[in-house]
Amino acid sequence: MSEPEPLQELETIAEASASGIAQAGSTEALEQQRVHWLGRKSRLMEMMKLIPQLAPEERGLFGKRANEIKRAIESQLADRRVAVGGVSQAAAYDRTLPGQSFSQGSVHPLTQTQDRILEIFTAMGFEVADGPEMEYEYYNFDGLNIPADHPSRESFDTFFVDLPSPEPKKGKLLLRSHTSPVQVRVMESRKPPVRIVVPGRVYRRDALDPGHSFMFHQVEGLLVDDKTSFADLKGILNLFLRSLFGPDTQTRFRPHFFPFTEPSAEIDIASTLGSDGGSSFARKRWVEIMGCGVVHPNVLRKVGYDPNKVQGFAFGMGVERIAMLRNGVKDIRAFFENDLRFLEQFQGGK
Ligand code: DAH
């Protein structure tokens, strides 16, 4: 006699177990039935162990049916246990009871905000790029028109890395203090037009307080083309901020200085945080949200672009600050403490 087909054997088990269980008249008899049909040495369990050895086309069907039968046996055992009086209805398998919930992970609130920012820009045709967190002095400073003796180097209180530089011509190694160096890297590696957004971690020697952290996240943007103007920059960034914070968001472009842009501006939005904010940052009505400007001709020249032929604009923003405003979070440190009571509040958000 040949071996029965595995699927056919499953059906035999399904039928035999149903009638065996229905005939069991005591708790003890039911326990014997359980061991016989579902125990470690039962035929069903043996067959299930062999699933990985089946041909791929048989595996799915067989596995599905075997699991169905296993569950059917479990539920018949539970029903029969109630019938023979071994357990009260409540303690038995009661399928009307709500299931047991288990905790589920969620996307970190900073990642949610970063994803949302990138989503708005990619919808406008920007491409996502990235660059290294450990950077050469050249890309962090010189390539961005910040020469060694420039006072604005001090405003980026930089962590230098105590390793010999593999390319001494590009200066020392450091932890990048902004995402702007990726502008230079991308422009060096391709011809215009360029339209990128760059998310990433940045580092500064700042003391921890409700508004500062020595590591935080930025999203950088750069657009270079043959016809761009400050009006395009304002249009795109207003559209971005209204997509992110809502159509009624008030913005204000305030003249500012950045070495890598000319003219430059900082953009403020009217704060949505109440006056009960614990930090001075949270109490301000206008909150600085990003820096921007028209790419400085020196920056274009250094990467071999001709400033008479192409122009561009750039912008950079802090993800933590935006996430704080969007979610009413008043202390930046909350993002890094990994307290589940904090993180669980962001389940399912974006
Ligand atoms: N890199 C600047 C900072 O970290 C932010 C910034 C300002 C980036 C203006 C830009 C820009 O691209 O155009 O403070």
CSV table of C-alpha atoms and ligand atoms in Angstrom, one decimal:
chain,number,residue,atom,x,y,z
A,1,MET,CA,0.0,0.0,0.0
A,2,SER,CA,1.3,3.4,-0.9
A,3,GLU,CA,1.7,6.3,1.6
A,4,PRO,CA,-1.4,8.4,1.7
A,5,GLU,CA,-1.0,11.9,0.2
A,6,PRO,CA,-0.1,14.4,2.9
A,7,LEU,CA,-3.2,16.5,2.3
A,8,GLN,CA,-5.5,13.5,2.4
A,9,GLU,CA,-3.9,12.4,5.6
A,10,LEU,CA,-4.6,15.8,7.1
A,11,GLU,CA,-8.3,15.4,6.3
A,12,THR,CA,-8.3,11.9,7.9
A,13,ILE,CA,-6.9,13.5,11.1
A,14,ALA,CA,-9.5,16.2,11.0
A,15,GLU,CA,-12.3,13.8,10.9
A,16,ALA,CA,-10.9,11.3,13.4
A,17,SER,CA,-10.0,14.0,15.9
A,18,ALA,CA,-13.5,15.5,15.7
A,19,SER,CA,-15.2,12.2,16.4
A,20,GLY,CA,-12.6,11.2,19.1
A,21,ILE,CA,-13.1,14.5,21.0
A,22,ALA,CA,-16.9,14.4,20.7
A,23,GLN,CA,-16.9,10.9,22.3
A,24,ALA,CA,-14.6,11.9,25.2
A,25,GLY,CA,-16.7,11.9,28.4
A,26,SER,CA,-14.4,13.2,31.1
A,27,THR,CA,-11.7,15.7,31.6
A,28,GLU,CA,-9.1,12.8,31.7
A,29,ALA,CA,-10.3,11.4,28.5
A,30,LEU,CA,-10.1,14.8,26.9
A,31,GLU,CA,-6.6,15.3,28.1
A,32,GLN,CA,-5.7,12.0,26.4
A,33,GLN,CA,-7.4,13.3,23.2
A,34,ARG,CA,-5.3,16.5,23.4
A,35,VAL,CA,-2.1,14.6,23.7
A,36,HIS,CA,-3.1,12.2,21.0
A,37,TRP,CA,-4.0,14.9,18.4
A,38,LEU,CA,-1.8,17.8,19.4
A,39,GLY,CA,0.9,16.4,21.6
A,40,ARG,CA,4.6,16.7,20.6
A,41,LYS,CA,4.5,13.1,19.2
A,42,SER,CA,1.2,13.4,17.5
A,43,ARG,CA,1.0,12.7,13.7
A,44,LEU,CA,-0.2,16.2,13.1
A,45,MET,CA,2.8,17.8,14.8
A,46,GLU,CA,5.2,15.4,13.1
A,47,MET,CA,3.7,16.4,9.7
A,48,MET,CA,3.9,20.1,10.5
A,49,LYS,CA,7.6,19.7,11.3
A,50,LEU,CA,8.2,18.4,7.8
A,51,ILE,CA,6.6,21.4,6.1
A,52,PRO,CA,10.0,23.0,5.3
A,53,GLN,CA,10.9,19.9,3.3
A,54,LEU,CA,7.8,20.0,1.0
A,55,ALA,CA,8.1,21.3,-2.5
A,56,PRO,CA,7.4,25.1,-2.5
A,57,GLU,CA,4.2,24.7,-4.4
A,58,GLU,CA,2.8,22.3,-1.9
A,59,ARG,CA,4.1,24.1,1.2
A,60,GLY,CA,1.6,27.0,1.2
A,61,LEU,CA,-1.5,24.9,0.8
A,62,PHE,CA,-0.4,22.2,3.2
A,63,GLY,CA,0.7,24.6,5.9
A,64,LYS,CA,-2.5,26.6,5.7
A,65,ARG,CA,-4.7,23.5,6.0
A,66,ALA,CA,-2.6,22.0,8.8
A,67,ASN,CA,-2.9,25.2,10.8
A,68,GLU,CA,-6.6,25.3,10.3
A,69,ILE,CA,-7.0,21.8,11.5
A,70,LYS,CA,-4.8,22.5,14.5
A,71,ARG,CA,-7.0,25.4,15.5
A,72,ALA,CA,-10.2,23.5,14.9
A,73,ILE,CA,-8.9,20.7,17.2
A,74,GLU,CA,-8.0,23.3,19.9
A,75,SER,CA,-11.5,24.8,19.7
A,76,GLN,CA,-13.3,21.5,19.8
A,77,LEU,CA,-11.2,20.5,22.9
A,78,ALA,CA,-12.2,23.8,24.6
A,79,ASP,CA,-15.9,23.4,23.7
A,80,ARG,CA,-15.9,19.8,24.9
A,81,ARG,CA,-14.2,20.7,28.1
A,82,VAL,CA,-17.1,22.9,28.9
A,83,ALA,CA,-19.6,20.2,27.9
A,84,VAL,CA,-18.1,17.6,30.2
A,85,GLY,CA,-18.2,20.1,33.1
A,86,GLY,CA,-14.4,20.3,33.5
A,87,VAL,CA,-14.4,24.1,33.5
A,88,SER,CA,-16.8,26.9,33.9
A,89,GLN,CA,-17.9,28.7,30.8
A,90,ALA,CA,-15.9,31.8,31.8
A,91,ALA,CA,-12.6,30.0,32.2
A,92,ALA,CA,-13.0,28.0,29.0
A,93,TYR,CA,-12.1,29.3,25.6
A,94,ASP,CA,-14.6,32.1,25.1
A,95,ARG,CA,-14.4,33.6,21.7
A,96,THR,CA,-16.5,36.5,22.7
A,97,LEU,CA,-13.9,37.8,25.1
A,98,PRO,CA,-11.7,40.6,23.7
A,99,GLY,CA,-8.3,39.4,22.6
A,100,GLN,CA,-5.3,40.1,24.7
A,101,SER,CA,-3.5,43.1,23.4
A,102,PHE,CA,0.2,43.2,23.2
A,103,SER,CA,2.3,46.3,22.9
A,104,GLN,CA,3.3,47.3,19.4
A,105,GLY,CA,6.3,49.4,18.4
A,106,SER,CA,5.7,52.7,16.6
A,107,VAL,CA,7.7,55.1,14.4
A,108,HIS,CA,9.7,57.5,16.5
A,109,PRO,CA,8.1,61.0,16.5
A,110,LEU,CA,11.3,62.5,15.0
A,111,THR,CA,11.2,60.0,12.1
A,112,GLN,CA,7.5,60.8,11.7
A,113,THR,CA,8.2,64.5,11.3
A,114,GLN,CA,11.2,63.9,9.1
A,115,ASP,CA,9.2,61.6,6.8
A,116,ARG,CA,6.4,64.2,6.6
A,117,ILE,CA,8.9,66.9,5.6
A,118,LEU,CA,10.5,64.7,3.0
A,119,GLU,CA,7.1,63.7,1.7
A,120,ILE,CA,6.1,67.4,1.0
A,121,PHE,CA,9.4,68.1,-0.8
A,122,THR,CA,9.4,64.9,-2.8
A,123,ALA,CA,5.9,65.7,-4.0
A,124,MET,CA,7.4,69.0,-5.3
A,125,GLY,CA,10.0,67.1,-7.3
A,126,PHE,CA,12.9,67.1,-4.8
A,127,GLU,CA,15.1,64.0,-4.5
A,128,VAL,CA,16.4,62.7,-1.2
A,129,ALA,CA,20.2,62.6,-0.8
A,130,ASP,CA,22.5,62.0,2.1
A,131,GLY,CA,26.1,62.4,3.2
A,132,PRO,CA,28.4,61.3,6.0
A,133,GLU,CA,28.1,62.4,9.7
A,134,MET,CA,31.8,62.4,10.1
A,135,GLU,CA,32.9,65.1,7.6
A,136,TYR,CA,36.0,66.9,6.4
A,137,GLU,CA,36.5,70.5,7.5
A,138,TYR,CA,36.4,71.5,3.9
A,139,TYR,CA,32.8,70.4,3.3
A,140,ASN,CA,31.5,71.6,6.6
A,141,PHE,CA,33.2,75.1,6.2
A,142,ASP,CA,35.5,76.1,3.4
A,143,GLY,CA,33.3,74.7,0.6
A,144,LEU,CA,30.4,76.7,2.1
A,145,ASN,CA,32.3,80.0,1.9
A,146,ILE,CA,33.3,79.8,5.6
A,147,PRO,CA,37.1,80.3,5.6
A,148,ALA,CA,39.2,79.3,8.6
A,149,ASP,CA,39.3,82.8,10.1
A,150,HIS,CA,35.7,83.5,9.7
A,151,PRO,CA,33.9,84.4,12.9
A,152,SER,CA,30.8,82.3,12.0
A,153,ARG,CA,32.8,79.2,12.5
A,154,GLU,CA,32.5,79.8,16.1
A,155,SER,CA,28.7,79.8,16.0
A,156,PHE,CA,29.0,76.2,15.0
A,157,ASP,CA,30.7,74.9,18.1
A,158,THR,CA,32.2,71.9,16.4
A,159,PHE,CA,33.3,68.5,17.7
A,160,PHE,CA,36.6,67.6,16.0
A,161,VAL,CA,37.5,64.0,15.6
A,162,ASP,CA,40.8,62.8,17.0
A,163,LEU,CA,41.9,60.7,14.0
A,164,PRO,CA,44.4,61.5,11.3
A,165,SER,CA,42.6,62.9,8.2
A,166,PRO,CA,42.7,60.4,5.3
A,167,GLU,CA,42.7,63.4,3.0
A,168,PRO,CA,44.7,66.2,4.6
A,169,LYS,CA,43.9,68.5,1.7
A,170,LYS,CA,40.3,68.5,2.9
A,171,GLY,CA,41.3,69.4,6.4
A,172,LYS,CA,40.6,67.7,9.7
A,173,LEU,CA,37.8,65.3,10.5
A,174,LEU,CA,34.8,66.5,12.5
A,175,LEU,CA,31.2,65.6,13.3
A,176,ARG,CA,29.3,67.8,10.8
A,177,SER,CA,27.6,70.7,12.6
A,178,HIS,CA,24.9,71.1,9.9
A,179,THR,CA,23.7,69.2,6.8
A,180,SER,CA,24.8,71.9,4.4
A,181,PRO,CA,28.1,70.1,3.5
A,182,VAL,CA,26.0,67.6,1.5
A,183,GLN,CA,25.1,70.5,-0.8
A,184,VAL,CA,28.8,70.8,-1.7
A,185,ARG,CA,29.2,67.0,-2.1
A,186,VAL,CA,26.2,66.6,-4.3
A,187,MET,CA,27.1,69.6,-6.5
A,188,GLU,CA,30.7,68.3,-6.9
A,189,SER,CA,29.4,65.0,-8.1
A,190,ARG,CA,26.9,66.1,-10.8
A,191,LYS,CA,25.9,68.9,-13.2
A,192,PRO,CA,23.0,71.2,-12.6
A,193,PRO,CA,20.0,71.1,-12.3
A,194,VAL,CA,20.0,69.9,-8.7
A,195,ARG,CA,16.9,69.6,-6.6
A,196,ILE,CA,17.6,67.7,-3.3
A,197,VAL,CA,16.5,67.4,0.3
A,198,VAL,CA,19.0,66.0,2.8
A,199,PRO,CA,17.9,64.6,6.2
A,200,GLY,CA,20.5,63.7,8.8
A,201,ARG,CA,22.1,64.0,12.2
A,202,VAL,CA,24.2,67.0,13.1
A,203,TYR,CA,26.4,67.6,16.2
A,204,ARG,CA,27.3,70.7,18.2
A,205,ARG,CA,29.0,71.3,21.5
A,206,ASP,CA,25.8,72.6,23.1
A,207,ALA,CA,24.9,71.9,26.8
A,208,LEU,CA,21.7,70.0,27.2
A,209,ASP,CA,18.6,72.1,28.1
A,210,PRO,CA,15.0,72.1,27.1
A,211,GLY,CA,15.8,73.7,23.7
A,212,HIS,CA,19.3,72.3,22.9
A,213,SER,CA,21.0,69.0,22.4
A,214,PHE,CA,24.5,68.1,21.3
A,215,MET,CA,23.0,65.9,18.6
A,216,PHE,CA,20.0,66.8,16.6
A,217,HIS,CA,18.5,66.4,13.1
A,218,GLN,CA,18.2,68.7,10.2
A,219,VAL,CA,16.7,68.7,6.8
A,220,GLU,CA,18.7,70.6,4.2
A,221,GLY,CA,17.4,71.7,0.8
A,222,LEU,CA,19.1,72.8,-2.4
A,223,LEU,CA,17.7,73.8,-5.7
A,224,VAL,CA,20.1,74.9,-8.5
A,225,ASP,CA,18.8,75.7,-12.0
A,226,ASP,CA,19.2,78.3,-14.7
A,227,LYS,CA,16.2,80.4,-13.7
A,228,THR,CA,15.5,80.6,-10.0
A,229,SER,CA,14.8,83.6,-7.9
A,230,PHE,CA,14.2,84.6,-4.3
A,231,ALA,CA,10.5,84.6,-5.2
A,232,ASP,CA,10.6,80.9,-6.0
A,233,LEU,CA,12.3,80.3,-2.7
A,234,LYS,CA,9.5,82.2,-0.8
A,235,GLY,CA,6.8,80.4,-2.8
A,236,ILE,CA,8.2,76.9,-2.2
A,237,LEU,CA,9.0,77.4,1.5
A,238,ASN,CA,5.6,79.1,2.2
A,239,LEU,CA,3.9,76.2,0.5
A,240,PHE,CA,6.0,73.8,2.5
A,241,LEU,CA,5.3,75.4,5.9
A,242,ARG,CA,1.5,75.6,5.1
A,243,SER,CA,1.4,72.0,4.1
A,244,LEU,CA,3.2,71.1,7.3
A,245,PHE,CA,1.5,73.3,9.9
A,246,GLY,CA,-1.8,74.0,8.2
A,247,PRO,CA,-3.1,76.5,5.6
A,248,ASP,CA,-3.5,79.4,8.0
A,249,THR,CA,0.1,79.3,9.2
A,250,GLN,CA,1.6,82.8,9.4
A,251,THR,CA,5.2,83.1,8.2
A,252,ARG,CA,7.7,85.9,8.2
A,253,PHE,CA,11.0,86.1,6.3
A,254,ARG,CA,13.5,88.0,8.4
A,255,PRO,CA,16.8,89.2,6.8
A,256,HIS,CA,19.7,87.3,8.3
A,257,PHE,CA,23.3,86.3,7.5
A,258,PHE,CA,24.7,83.0,6.4
A,259,PRO,CA,28.1,82.8,4.7
A,260,PHE,CA,26.8,80.4,2.1
A,261,THR,CA,23.8,82.4,0.9
A,262,GLU,CA,23.3,86.0,-0.2
A,263,PRO,CA,20.8,87.3,0.4
A,264,SER,CA,19.8,85.2,3.4
A,265,ALA,CA,16.8,85.0,5.6
A,266,GLU,CA,15.4,83.3,8.6
A,267,ILE,CA,11.8,82.2,8.5
A,268,ASP,CA,9.6,82.5,11.6
A,269,ILE,CA,6.2,81.0,12.1
A,270,ALA,CA,3.6,82.1,14.6
A,271,SER,CA,4.1,79.7,17.5
A,272,THR,CA,1.3,77.3,18.2
A,273,LEU,CA,2.7,76.5,21.7
A,274,GLY,CA,0.7,78.1,24.5
A,275,SER,CA,2.1,80.7,26.9
A,276,ASP,CA,2.5,78.1,29.5
A,277,GLY,CA,5.7,76.8,27.8
A,278,GLY,CA,8.4,76.0,30.3
A,279,SER,CA,11.3,77.4,28.3
A,280,SER,CA,11.8,80.8,26.9
A,281,PHE,CA,11.9,79.2,23.5
A,282,ALA,CA,8.4,77.9,24.0
A,283,ARG,CA,7.0,81.3,25.2
A,284,LYS,CA,8.0,83.3,22.1
A,285,ARG,CA,5.2,84.1,19.7
A,286,TRP,CA,7.3,84.0,16.6
A,287,VAL,CA,9.5,81.0,16.4
A,288,GLU,CA,12.4,80.7,14.1
A,289,ILE,CA,11.9,77.6,12.0
A,290,MET,CA,14.5,77.6,9.3
A,291,GLY,CA,17.3,79.4,7.5
A,292,CYS,CA,17.4,80.0,3.8
A,293,GLY,CA,18.9,82.1,1.0
A,294,VAL,CA,20.2,82.4,-2.5
A,295,VAL,CA,23.3,80.2,-2.9
A,296,HIS,CA,26.4,82.4,-2.7
A,297,PRO,CA,28.4,82.6,-6.0
A,298,ASN,CA,31.5,81.5,-4.2
A,299,VAL,CA,29.9,78.2,-3.3
A,300,LEU,CA,28.9,77.6,-6.9
A,301,ARG,CA,32.4,78.5,-8.2
A,302,LYS,CA,34.1,76.1,-5.8
A,303,VAL,CA,32.1,73.1,-7.2
A,304,GLY,CA,32.8,74.2,-10.8
A,305,TYR,CA,29.4,75.7,-11.5
A,306,ASP,CA,29.3,79.0,-13.4
A,307,PRO,CA,27.3,81.6,-11.3
A,308,ASN,CA,26.6,83.5,-14.5
A,309,LYS,CA,24.7,80.5,-15.9
A,310,VAL,CA,23.0,78.9,-12.9
A,311,GLN,CA,21.7,80.2,-9.6
A,312,GLY,CA,20.0,78.4,-6.7
A,313,PHE,CA,18.6,78.6,-3.3
A,314,ALA,CA,19.1,76.6,-0.2
A,315,PHE,CA,17.4,76.1,3.1
A,316,GLY,CA,18.0,74.2,6.3
A,317,MET,CA,15.7,73.4,9.3
A,318,GLY,CA,15.9,71.6,12.6
A,319,VAL,CA,13.6,68.5,12.8
A,320,GLU,CA,13.4,68.5,16.6
A,321,ARG,CA,12.1,72.1,16.8
A,322,ILE,CA,9.5,71.3,14.1
A,323,ALA,CA,8.5,68.1,15.9
A,324,MET,CA,8.1,70.1,19.1
A,325,LEU,CA,5.9,72.7,17.6
A,326,ARG,CA,3.7,70.1,15.8
A,327,ASN,CA,3.2,68.0,18.8
A,328,GLY,CA,3.3,70.5,21.7
A,329,VAL,CA,6.5,69.0,23.1
A,330,LYS,CA,8.3,71.4,25.3
A,331,ASP,CA,11.6,69.7,26.1
A,332,ILE,CA,13.9,68.4,23.3
A,333,ARG,CA,15.3,65.8,25.7
A,334,ALA,CA,12.1,63.9,25.6
A,335,PHE,CA,12.9,62.7,22.1
A,336,PHE,CA,16.1,61.0,23.2
A,337,GLU,CA,15.1,59.4,26.6
A,338,ASN,CA,13.1,56.6,25.0
A,339,ASP,CA,10.5,56.7,27.7
A,340,LEU,CA,7.7,54.5,26.4
A,341,ARG,CA,5.0,56.6,28.0
A,342,PHE,CA,6.2,59.4,25.7
A,343,LEU,CA,6.8,57.4,22.6
A,344,GLU,CA,3.4,55.6,22.8
A,345,GLN,CA,1.6,58.9,22.4
A,346,PHE,CA,2.8,59.0,18.8
A,347,GLN,CA,1.4,55.7,17.6
A,348,GLY,CA,0.0,55.8,14.1
A,349,GLY,CA,0.9,59.5,13.6
A,350,LYS,CA,2.9,61.3,10.9
B,1,DAH,N1,23.2,75.3,7.9
B,1,DAH,C1,22.5,76.3,8.7
B,1,DAH,C2,22.5,76.1,10.1
B,1,DAH,O1,22.7,74.9,10.5
B,1,DAH,C3,21.0,76.3,8.2
B,1,DAH,C4,20.9,76.8,6.8
B,1,DAH,C5,20.7,78.2,6.6
B,1,DAH,C6,21.0,76.0,5.7
B,1,DAH,C7,20.5,78.7,5.3
B,1,DAH,C8,20.9,76.5,4.5
B,1,DAH,C9,20.7,77.9,4.3
B,1,DAH,O2,21.0,75.8,3.4
B,1,DAH,O3,20.5,78.4,3.0
B,1,DAH,O4,22.3,76.9,10.9
